Short mmCIF file of N, CA and C in Angstrom, two decimals:
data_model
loop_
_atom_site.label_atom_id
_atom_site.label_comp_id
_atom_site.label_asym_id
_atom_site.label_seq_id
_atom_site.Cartn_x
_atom_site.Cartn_y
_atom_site.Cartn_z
N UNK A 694 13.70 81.18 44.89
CA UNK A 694 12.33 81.62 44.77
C UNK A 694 11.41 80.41 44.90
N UNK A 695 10.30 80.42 45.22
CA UNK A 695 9.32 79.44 45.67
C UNK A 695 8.56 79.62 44.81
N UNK A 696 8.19 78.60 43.52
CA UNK A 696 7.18 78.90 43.10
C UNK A 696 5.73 79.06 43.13
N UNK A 697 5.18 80.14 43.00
CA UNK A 697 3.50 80.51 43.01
C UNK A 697 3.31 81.08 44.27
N UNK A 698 4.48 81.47 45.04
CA UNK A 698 4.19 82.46 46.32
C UNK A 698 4.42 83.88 46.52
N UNK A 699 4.35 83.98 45.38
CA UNK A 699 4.49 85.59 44.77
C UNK A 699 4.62 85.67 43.12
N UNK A 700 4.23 86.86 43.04
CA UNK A 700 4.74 87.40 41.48
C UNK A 700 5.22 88.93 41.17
N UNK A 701 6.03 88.64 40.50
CA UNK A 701 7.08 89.88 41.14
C UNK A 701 6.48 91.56 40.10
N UNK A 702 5.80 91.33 39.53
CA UNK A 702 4.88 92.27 38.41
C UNK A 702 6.47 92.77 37.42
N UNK A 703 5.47 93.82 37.19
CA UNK A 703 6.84 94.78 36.33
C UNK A 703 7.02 95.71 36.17
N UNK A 704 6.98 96.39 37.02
CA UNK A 704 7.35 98.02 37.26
C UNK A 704 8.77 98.03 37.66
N UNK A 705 9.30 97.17 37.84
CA UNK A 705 10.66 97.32 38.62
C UNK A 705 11.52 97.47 39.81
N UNK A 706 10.03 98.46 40.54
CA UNK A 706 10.45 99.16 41.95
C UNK A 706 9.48 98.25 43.16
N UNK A 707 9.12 97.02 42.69
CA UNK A 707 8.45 96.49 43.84
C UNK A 707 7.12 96.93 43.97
N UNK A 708 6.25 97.71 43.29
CA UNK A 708 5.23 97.83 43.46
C UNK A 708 4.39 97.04 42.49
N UNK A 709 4.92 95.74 41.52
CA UNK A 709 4.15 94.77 41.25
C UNK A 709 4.37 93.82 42.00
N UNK A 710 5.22 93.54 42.84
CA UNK A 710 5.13 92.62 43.77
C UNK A 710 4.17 92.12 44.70
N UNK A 711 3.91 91.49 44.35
CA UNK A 711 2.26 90.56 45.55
C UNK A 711 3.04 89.41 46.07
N UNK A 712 2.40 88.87 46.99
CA UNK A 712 2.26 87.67 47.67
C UNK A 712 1.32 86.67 46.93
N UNK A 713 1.31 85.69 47.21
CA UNK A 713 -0.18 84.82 45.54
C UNK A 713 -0.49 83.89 47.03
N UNK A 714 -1.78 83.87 47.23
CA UNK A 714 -2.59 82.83 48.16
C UNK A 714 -3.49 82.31 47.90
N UNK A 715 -4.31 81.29 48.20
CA UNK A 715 -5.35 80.81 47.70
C UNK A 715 -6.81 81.18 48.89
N UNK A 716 -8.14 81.02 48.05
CA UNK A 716 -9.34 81.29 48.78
C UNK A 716 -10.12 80.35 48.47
N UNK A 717 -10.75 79.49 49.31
CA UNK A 717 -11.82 78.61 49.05
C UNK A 717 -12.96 79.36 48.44
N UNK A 718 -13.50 78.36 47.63
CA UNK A 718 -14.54 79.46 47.27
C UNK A 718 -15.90 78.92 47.86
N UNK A 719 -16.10 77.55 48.94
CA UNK A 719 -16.88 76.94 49.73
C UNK A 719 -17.15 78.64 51.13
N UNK A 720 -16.28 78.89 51.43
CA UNK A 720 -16.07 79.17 52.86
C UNK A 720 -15.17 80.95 52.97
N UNK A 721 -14.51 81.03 51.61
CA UNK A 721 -14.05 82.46 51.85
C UNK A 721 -13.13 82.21 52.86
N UNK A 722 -12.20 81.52 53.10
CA UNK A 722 -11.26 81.59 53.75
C UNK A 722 -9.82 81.45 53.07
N UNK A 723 -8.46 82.01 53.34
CA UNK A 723 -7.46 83.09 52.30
C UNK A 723 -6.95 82.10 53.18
N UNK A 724 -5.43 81.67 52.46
CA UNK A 724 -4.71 80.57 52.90
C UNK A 724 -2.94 81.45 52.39
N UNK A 725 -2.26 81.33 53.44
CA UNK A 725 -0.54 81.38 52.87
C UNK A 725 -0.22 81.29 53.65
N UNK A 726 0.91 80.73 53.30
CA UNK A 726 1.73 79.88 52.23
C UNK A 726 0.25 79.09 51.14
N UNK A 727 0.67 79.19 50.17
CA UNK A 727 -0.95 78.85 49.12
C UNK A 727 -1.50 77.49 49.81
N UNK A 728 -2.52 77.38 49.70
CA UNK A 728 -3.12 75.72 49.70
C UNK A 728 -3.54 75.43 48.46
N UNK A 729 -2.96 73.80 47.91
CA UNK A 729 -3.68 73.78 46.95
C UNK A 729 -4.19 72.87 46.33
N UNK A 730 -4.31 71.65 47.78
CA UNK A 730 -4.98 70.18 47.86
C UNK A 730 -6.63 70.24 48.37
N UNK A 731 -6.84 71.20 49.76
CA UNK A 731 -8.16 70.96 50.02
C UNK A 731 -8.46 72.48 50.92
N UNK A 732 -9.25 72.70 51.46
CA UNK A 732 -9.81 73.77 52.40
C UNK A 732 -8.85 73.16 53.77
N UNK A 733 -8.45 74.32 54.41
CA UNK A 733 -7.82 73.65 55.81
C UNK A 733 -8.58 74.24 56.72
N UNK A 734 -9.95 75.50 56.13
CA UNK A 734 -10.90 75.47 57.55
C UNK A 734 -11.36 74.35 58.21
N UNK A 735 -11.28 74.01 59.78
CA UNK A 735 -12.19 72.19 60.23
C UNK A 735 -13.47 72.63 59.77
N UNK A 736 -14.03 73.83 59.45
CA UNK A 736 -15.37 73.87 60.02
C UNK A 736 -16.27 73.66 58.22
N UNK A 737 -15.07 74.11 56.82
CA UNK A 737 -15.62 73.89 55.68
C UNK A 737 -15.58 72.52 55.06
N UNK A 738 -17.02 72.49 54.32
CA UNK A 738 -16.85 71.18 53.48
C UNK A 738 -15.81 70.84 52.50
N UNK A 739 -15.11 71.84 52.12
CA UNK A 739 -14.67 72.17 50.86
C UNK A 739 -15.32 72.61 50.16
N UNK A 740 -14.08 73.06 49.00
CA UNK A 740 -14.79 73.95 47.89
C UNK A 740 -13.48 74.26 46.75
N UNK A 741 -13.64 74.67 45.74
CA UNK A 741 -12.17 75.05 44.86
C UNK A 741 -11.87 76.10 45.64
N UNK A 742 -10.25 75.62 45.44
CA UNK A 742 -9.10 76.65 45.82
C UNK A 742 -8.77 77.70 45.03
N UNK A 743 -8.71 78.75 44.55
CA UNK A 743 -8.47 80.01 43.32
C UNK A 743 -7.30 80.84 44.31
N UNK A 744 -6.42 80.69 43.47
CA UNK A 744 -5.20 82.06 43.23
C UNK A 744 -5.43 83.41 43.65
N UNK A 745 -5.37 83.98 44.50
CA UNK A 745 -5.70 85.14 44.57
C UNK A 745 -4.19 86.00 45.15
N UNK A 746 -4.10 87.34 44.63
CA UNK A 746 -2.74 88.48 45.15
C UNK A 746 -3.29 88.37 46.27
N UNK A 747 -2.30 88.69 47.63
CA UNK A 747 -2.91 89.10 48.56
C UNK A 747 -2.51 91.01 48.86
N UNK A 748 -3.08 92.01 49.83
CA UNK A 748 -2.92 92.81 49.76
C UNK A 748 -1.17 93.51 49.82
N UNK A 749 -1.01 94.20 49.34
CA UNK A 749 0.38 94.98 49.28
C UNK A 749 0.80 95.48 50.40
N UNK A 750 -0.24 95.98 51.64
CA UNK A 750 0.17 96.25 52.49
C UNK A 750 -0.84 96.00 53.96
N UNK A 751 -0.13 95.90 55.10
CA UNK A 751 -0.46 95.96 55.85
C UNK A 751 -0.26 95.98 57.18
N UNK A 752 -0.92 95.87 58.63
CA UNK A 752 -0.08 96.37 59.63
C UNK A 752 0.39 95.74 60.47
N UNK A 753 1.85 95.96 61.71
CA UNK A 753 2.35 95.33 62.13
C UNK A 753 1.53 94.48 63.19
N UNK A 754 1.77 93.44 63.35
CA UNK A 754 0.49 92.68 64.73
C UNK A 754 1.76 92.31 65.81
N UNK A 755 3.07 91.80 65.35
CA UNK A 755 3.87 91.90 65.84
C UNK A 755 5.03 91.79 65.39
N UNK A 756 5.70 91.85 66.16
CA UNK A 756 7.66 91.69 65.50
C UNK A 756 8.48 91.12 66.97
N UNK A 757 9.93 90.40 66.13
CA UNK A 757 10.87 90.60 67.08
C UNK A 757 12.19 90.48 66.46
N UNK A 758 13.59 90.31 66.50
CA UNK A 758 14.46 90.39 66.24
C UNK A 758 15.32 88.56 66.13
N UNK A 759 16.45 88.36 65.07
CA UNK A 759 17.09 87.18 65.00
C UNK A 759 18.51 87.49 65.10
N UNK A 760 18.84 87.50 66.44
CA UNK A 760 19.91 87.76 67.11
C UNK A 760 20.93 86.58 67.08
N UNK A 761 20.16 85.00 66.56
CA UNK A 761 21.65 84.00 66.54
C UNK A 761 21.46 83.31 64.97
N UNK A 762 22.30 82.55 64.73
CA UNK A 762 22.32 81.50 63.33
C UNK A 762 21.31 80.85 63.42
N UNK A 763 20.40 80.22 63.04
CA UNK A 763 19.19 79.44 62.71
C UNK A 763 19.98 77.83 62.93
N UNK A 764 19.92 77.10 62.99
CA UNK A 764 19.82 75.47 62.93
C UNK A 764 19.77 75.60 62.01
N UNK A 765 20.26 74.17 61.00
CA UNK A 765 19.75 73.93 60.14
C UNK A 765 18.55 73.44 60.21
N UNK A 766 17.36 73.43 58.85
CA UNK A 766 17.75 73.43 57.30
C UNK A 766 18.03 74.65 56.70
N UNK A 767 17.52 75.82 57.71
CA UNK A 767 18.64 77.00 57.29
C UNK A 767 19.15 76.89 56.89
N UNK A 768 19.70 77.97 55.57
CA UNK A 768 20.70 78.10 54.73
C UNK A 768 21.45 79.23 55.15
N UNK A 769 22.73 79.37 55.48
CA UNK A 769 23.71 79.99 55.47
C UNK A 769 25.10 79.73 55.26
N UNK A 770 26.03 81.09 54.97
CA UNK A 770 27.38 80.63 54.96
C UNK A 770 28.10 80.74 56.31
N UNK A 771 28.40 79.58 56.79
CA UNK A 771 28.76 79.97 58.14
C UNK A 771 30.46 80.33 58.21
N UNK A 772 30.92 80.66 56.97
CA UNK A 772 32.11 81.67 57.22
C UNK A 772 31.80 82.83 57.43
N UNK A 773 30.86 83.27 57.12
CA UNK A 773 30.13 84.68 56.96
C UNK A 773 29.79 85.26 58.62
N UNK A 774 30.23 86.31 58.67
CA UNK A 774 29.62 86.79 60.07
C UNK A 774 27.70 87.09 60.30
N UNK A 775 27.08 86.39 61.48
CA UNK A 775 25.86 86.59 61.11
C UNK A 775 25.29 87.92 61.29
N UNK A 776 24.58 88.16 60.58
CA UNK A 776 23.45 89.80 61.21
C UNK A 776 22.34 89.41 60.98
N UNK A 777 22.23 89.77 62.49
CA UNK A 777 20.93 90.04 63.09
C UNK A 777 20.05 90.95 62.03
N UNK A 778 18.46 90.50 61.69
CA UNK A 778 17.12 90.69 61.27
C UNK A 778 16.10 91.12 62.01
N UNK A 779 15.20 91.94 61.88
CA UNK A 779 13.85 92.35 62.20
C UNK A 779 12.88 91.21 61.44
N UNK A 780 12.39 90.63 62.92
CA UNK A 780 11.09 89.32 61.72
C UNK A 780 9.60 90.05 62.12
N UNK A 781 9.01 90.21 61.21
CA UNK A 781 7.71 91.03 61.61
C UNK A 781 6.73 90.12 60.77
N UNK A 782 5.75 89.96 62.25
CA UNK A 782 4.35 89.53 61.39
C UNK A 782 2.98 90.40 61.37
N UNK A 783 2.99 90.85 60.11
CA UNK A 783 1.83 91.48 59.59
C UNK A 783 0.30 91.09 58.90
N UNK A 784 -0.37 92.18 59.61
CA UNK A 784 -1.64 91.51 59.53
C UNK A 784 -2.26 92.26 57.99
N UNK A 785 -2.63 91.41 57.45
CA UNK A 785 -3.82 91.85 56.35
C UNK A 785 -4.98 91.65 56.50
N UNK A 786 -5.74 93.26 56.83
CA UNK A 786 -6.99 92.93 57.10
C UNK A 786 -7.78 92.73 56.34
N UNK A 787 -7.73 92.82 54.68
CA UNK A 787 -8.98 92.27 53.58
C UNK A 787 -9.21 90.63 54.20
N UNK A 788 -8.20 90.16 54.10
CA UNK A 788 -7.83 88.93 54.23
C UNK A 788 -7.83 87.86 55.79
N UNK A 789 -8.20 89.12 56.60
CA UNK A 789 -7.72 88.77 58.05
C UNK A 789 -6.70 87.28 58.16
N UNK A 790 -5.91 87.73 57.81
CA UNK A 790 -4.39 86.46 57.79
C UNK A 790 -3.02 87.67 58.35
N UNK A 791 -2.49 86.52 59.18
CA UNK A 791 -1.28 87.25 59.75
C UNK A 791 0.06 86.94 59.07
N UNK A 792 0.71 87.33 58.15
CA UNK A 792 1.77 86.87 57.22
C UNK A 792 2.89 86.77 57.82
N UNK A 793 3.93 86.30 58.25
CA UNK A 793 5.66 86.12 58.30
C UNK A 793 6.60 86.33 57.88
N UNK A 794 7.35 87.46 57.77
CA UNK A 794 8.71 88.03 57.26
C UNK A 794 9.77 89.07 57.33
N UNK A 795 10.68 88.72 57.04
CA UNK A 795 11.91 89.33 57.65
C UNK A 795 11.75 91.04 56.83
N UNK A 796 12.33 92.10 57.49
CA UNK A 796 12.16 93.64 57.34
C UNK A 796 13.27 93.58 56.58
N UNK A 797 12.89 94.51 55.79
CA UNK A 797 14.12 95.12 54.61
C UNK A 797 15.31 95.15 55.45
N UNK A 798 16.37 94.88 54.84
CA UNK A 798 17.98 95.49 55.18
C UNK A 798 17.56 97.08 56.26
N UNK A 799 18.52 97.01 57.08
CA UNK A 799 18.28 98.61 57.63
C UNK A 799 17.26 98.70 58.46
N UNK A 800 16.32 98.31 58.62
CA UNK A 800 15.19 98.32 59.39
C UNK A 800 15.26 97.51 60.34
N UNK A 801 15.10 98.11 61.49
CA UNK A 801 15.72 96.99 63.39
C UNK A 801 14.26 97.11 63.57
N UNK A 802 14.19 96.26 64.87
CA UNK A 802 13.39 96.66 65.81
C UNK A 802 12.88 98.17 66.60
N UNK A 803 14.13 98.24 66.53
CA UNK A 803 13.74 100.16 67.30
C UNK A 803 12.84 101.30 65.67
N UNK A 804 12.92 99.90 64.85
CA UNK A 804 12.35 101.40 63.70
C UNK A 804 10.34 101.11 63.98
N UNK A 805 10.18 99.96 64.27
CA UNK A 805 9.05 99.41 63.97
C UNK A 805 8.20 99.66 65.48
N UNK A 806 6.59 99.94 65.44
CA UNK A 806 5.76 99.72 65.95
C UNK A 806 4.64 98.81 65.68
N UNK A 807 3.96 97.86 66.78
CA UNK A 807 2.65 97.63 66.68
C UNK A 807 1.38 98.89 66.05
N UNK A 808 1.04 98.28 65.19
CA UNK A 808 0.06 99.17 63.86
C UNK A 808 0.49 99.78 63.29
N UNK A 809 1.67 99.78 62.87
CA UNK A 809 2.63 100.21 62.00
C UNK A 809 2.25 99.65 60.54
N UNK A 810 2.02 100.49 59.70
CA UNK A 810 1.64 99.89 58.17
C UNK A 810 3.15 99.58 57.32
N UNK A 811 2.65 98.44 56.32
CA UNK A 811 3.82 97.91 56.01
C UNK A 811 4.05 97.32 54.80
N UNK A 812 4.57 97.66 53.65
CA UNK A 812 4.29 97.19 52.57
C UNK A 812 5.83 95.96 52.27
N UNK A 813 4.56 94.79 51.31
CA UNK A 813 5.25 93.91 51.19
C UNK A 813 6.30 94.24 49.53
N UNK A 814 7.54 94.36 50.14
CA UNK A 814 8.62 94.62 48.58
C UNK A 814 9.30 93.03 48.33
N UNK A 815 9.88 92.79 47.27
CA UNK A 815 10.70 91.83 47.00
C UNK A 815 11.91 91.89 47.67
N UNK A 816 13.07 91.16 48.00
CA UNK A 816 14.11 90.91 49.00
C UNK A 816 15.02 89.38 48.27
N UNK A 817 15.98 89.48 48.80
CA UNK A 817 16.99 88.64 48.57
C UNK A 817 17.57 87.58 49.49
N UNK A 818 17.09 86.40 49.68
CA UNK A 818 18.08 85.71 50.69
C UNK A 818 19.71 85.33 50.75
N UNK A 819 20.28 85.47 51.67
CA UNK A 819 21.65 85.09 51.68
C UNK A 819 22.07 83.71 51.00
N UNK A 820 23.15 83.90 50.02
CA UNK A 820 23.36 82.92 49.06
C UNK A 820 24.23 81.81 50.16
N UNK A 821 23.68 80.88 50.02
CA UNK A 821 23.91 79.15 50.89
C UNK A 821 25.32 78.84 50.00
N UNK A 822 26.32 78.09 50.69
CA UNK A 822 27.55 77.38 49.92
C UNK A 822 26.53 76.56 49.13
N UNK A 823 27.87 76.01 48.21
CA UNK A 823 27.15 75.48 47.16
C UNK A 823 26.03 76.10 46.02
N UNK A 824 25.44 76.93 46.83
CA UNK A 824 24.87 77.45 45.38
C UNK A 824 25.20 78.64 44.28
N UNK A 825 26.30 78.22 44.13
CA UNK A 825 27.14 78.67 42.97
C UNK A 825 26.71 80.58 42.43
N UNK A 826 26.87 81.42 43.53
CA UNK A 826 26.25 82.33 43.34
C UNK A 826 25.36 82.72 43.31
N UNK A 827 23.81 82.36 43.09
CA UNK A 827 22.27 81.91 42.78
C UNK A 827 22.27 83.07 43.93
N UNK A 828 21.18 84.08 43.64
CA UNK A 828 20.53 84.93 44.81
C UNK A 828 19.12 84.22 44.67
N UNK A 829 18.68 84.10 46.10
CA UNK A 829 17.03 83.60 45.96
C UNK A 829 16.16 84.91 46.50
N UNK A 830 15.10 84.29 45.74
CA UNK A 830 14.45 85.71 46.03
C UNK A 830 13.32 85.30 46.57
N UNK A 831 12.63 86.46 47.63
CA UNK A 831 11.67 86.15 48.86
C UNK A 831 11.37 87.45 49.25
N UNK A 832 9.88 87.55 50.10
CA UNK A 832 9.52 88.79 50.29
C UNK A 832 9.94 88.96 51.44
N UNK A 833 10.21 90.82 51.86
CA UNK A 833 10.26 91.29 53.11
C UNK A 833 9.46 92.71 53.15
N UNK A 834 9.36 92.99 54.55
CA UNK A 834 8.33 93.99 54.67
C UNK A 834 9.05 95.63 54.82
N UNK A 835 8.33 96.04 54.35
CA UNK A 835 8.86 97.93 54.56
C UNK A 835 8.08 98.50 55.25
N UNK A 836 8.42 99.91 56.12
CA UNK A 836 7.60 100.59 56.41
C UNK A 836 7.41 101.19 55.64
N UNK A 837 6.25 101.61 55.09
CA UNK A 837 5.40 102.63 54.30
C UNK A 837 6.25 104.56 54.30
N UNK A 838 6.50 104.38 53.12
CA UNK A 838 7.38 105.70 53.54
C UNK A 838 8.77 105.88 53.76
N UNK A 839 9.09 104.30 53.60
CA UNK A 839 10.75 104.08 53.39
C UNK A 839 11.16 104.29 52.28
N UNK A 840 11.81 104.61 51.82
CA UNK A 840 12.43 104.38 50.16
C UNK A 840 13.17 102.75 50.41
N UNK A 841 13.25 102.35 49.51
CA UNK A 841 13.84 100.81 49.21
C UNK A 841 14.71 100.84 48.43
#
């Protein structure tokens, strides 16, 4: 888990789950992965950075599929046979920011469309050798209307 790039709430079922980003408060501009040294608009003076959830859901802008092993610094077990992922980047329009992440288990490419709405649930990355069992945890996207 990465700290301060989500918070996982507590309902249980993923519907406290947010994304956590930051907003200048110079310029109104929404930052993730958080910023939390300076404004990275060129065009703002700066201003404080504040914490903000970002929205729970939103729609597909695009996608494509991870058909081989990553390079490292990827983490994987490479005894493990790989499977292929749906990587979809979704747009949040409160926020107009385009976010990055891999689709729930089960969900290909052939399930997903452009403007496809998409809610962000909690997810599990594949446990790396060496880390002694440890599941890490990271967001991925659903279609709206999936059960999880």
């Amino acid at each position: 888990m990465v700290t301060g790039w989500f918070t996982e709430g507590g309902d249980g079922d993923g519907g406290g789950f947010r994304l956590l980003g930051t907003r200048c408060s110079a310029c109104g501009a929404v930052f993730f992965p958080r910023e939390d040294a300076s404004c990275r608009n060129p065009g703002c003076g700066g201003g404080d950075l504040e914490e903000v959830p970002l929205s729970r859901r939103g729609r597909i802008w695009s996608y494509t599929d991870s058909r081989y092993r990553p390079p490292s610094p990827y983490v994987t077990n490479p005894e493990l046979p790989w499977e292929p992922y749906a990587l979809i980047a979704v747009e949040l329009e409160a926020e107009r920011i385009v976010v990055l992440g891999q689709a729930v288990p089960g969900v290909t490419v052939a399930d997903l469309a452009v403007g496809m709405e998409v809610e962000v649930v909690p997810g599990a990355l594949n446990e790396g050798p060496g880390d002694s069992g440890t599941t890490w945890t990271t967001w991925q996207w659903r279609p709206t209307g999936v059960a999880g």
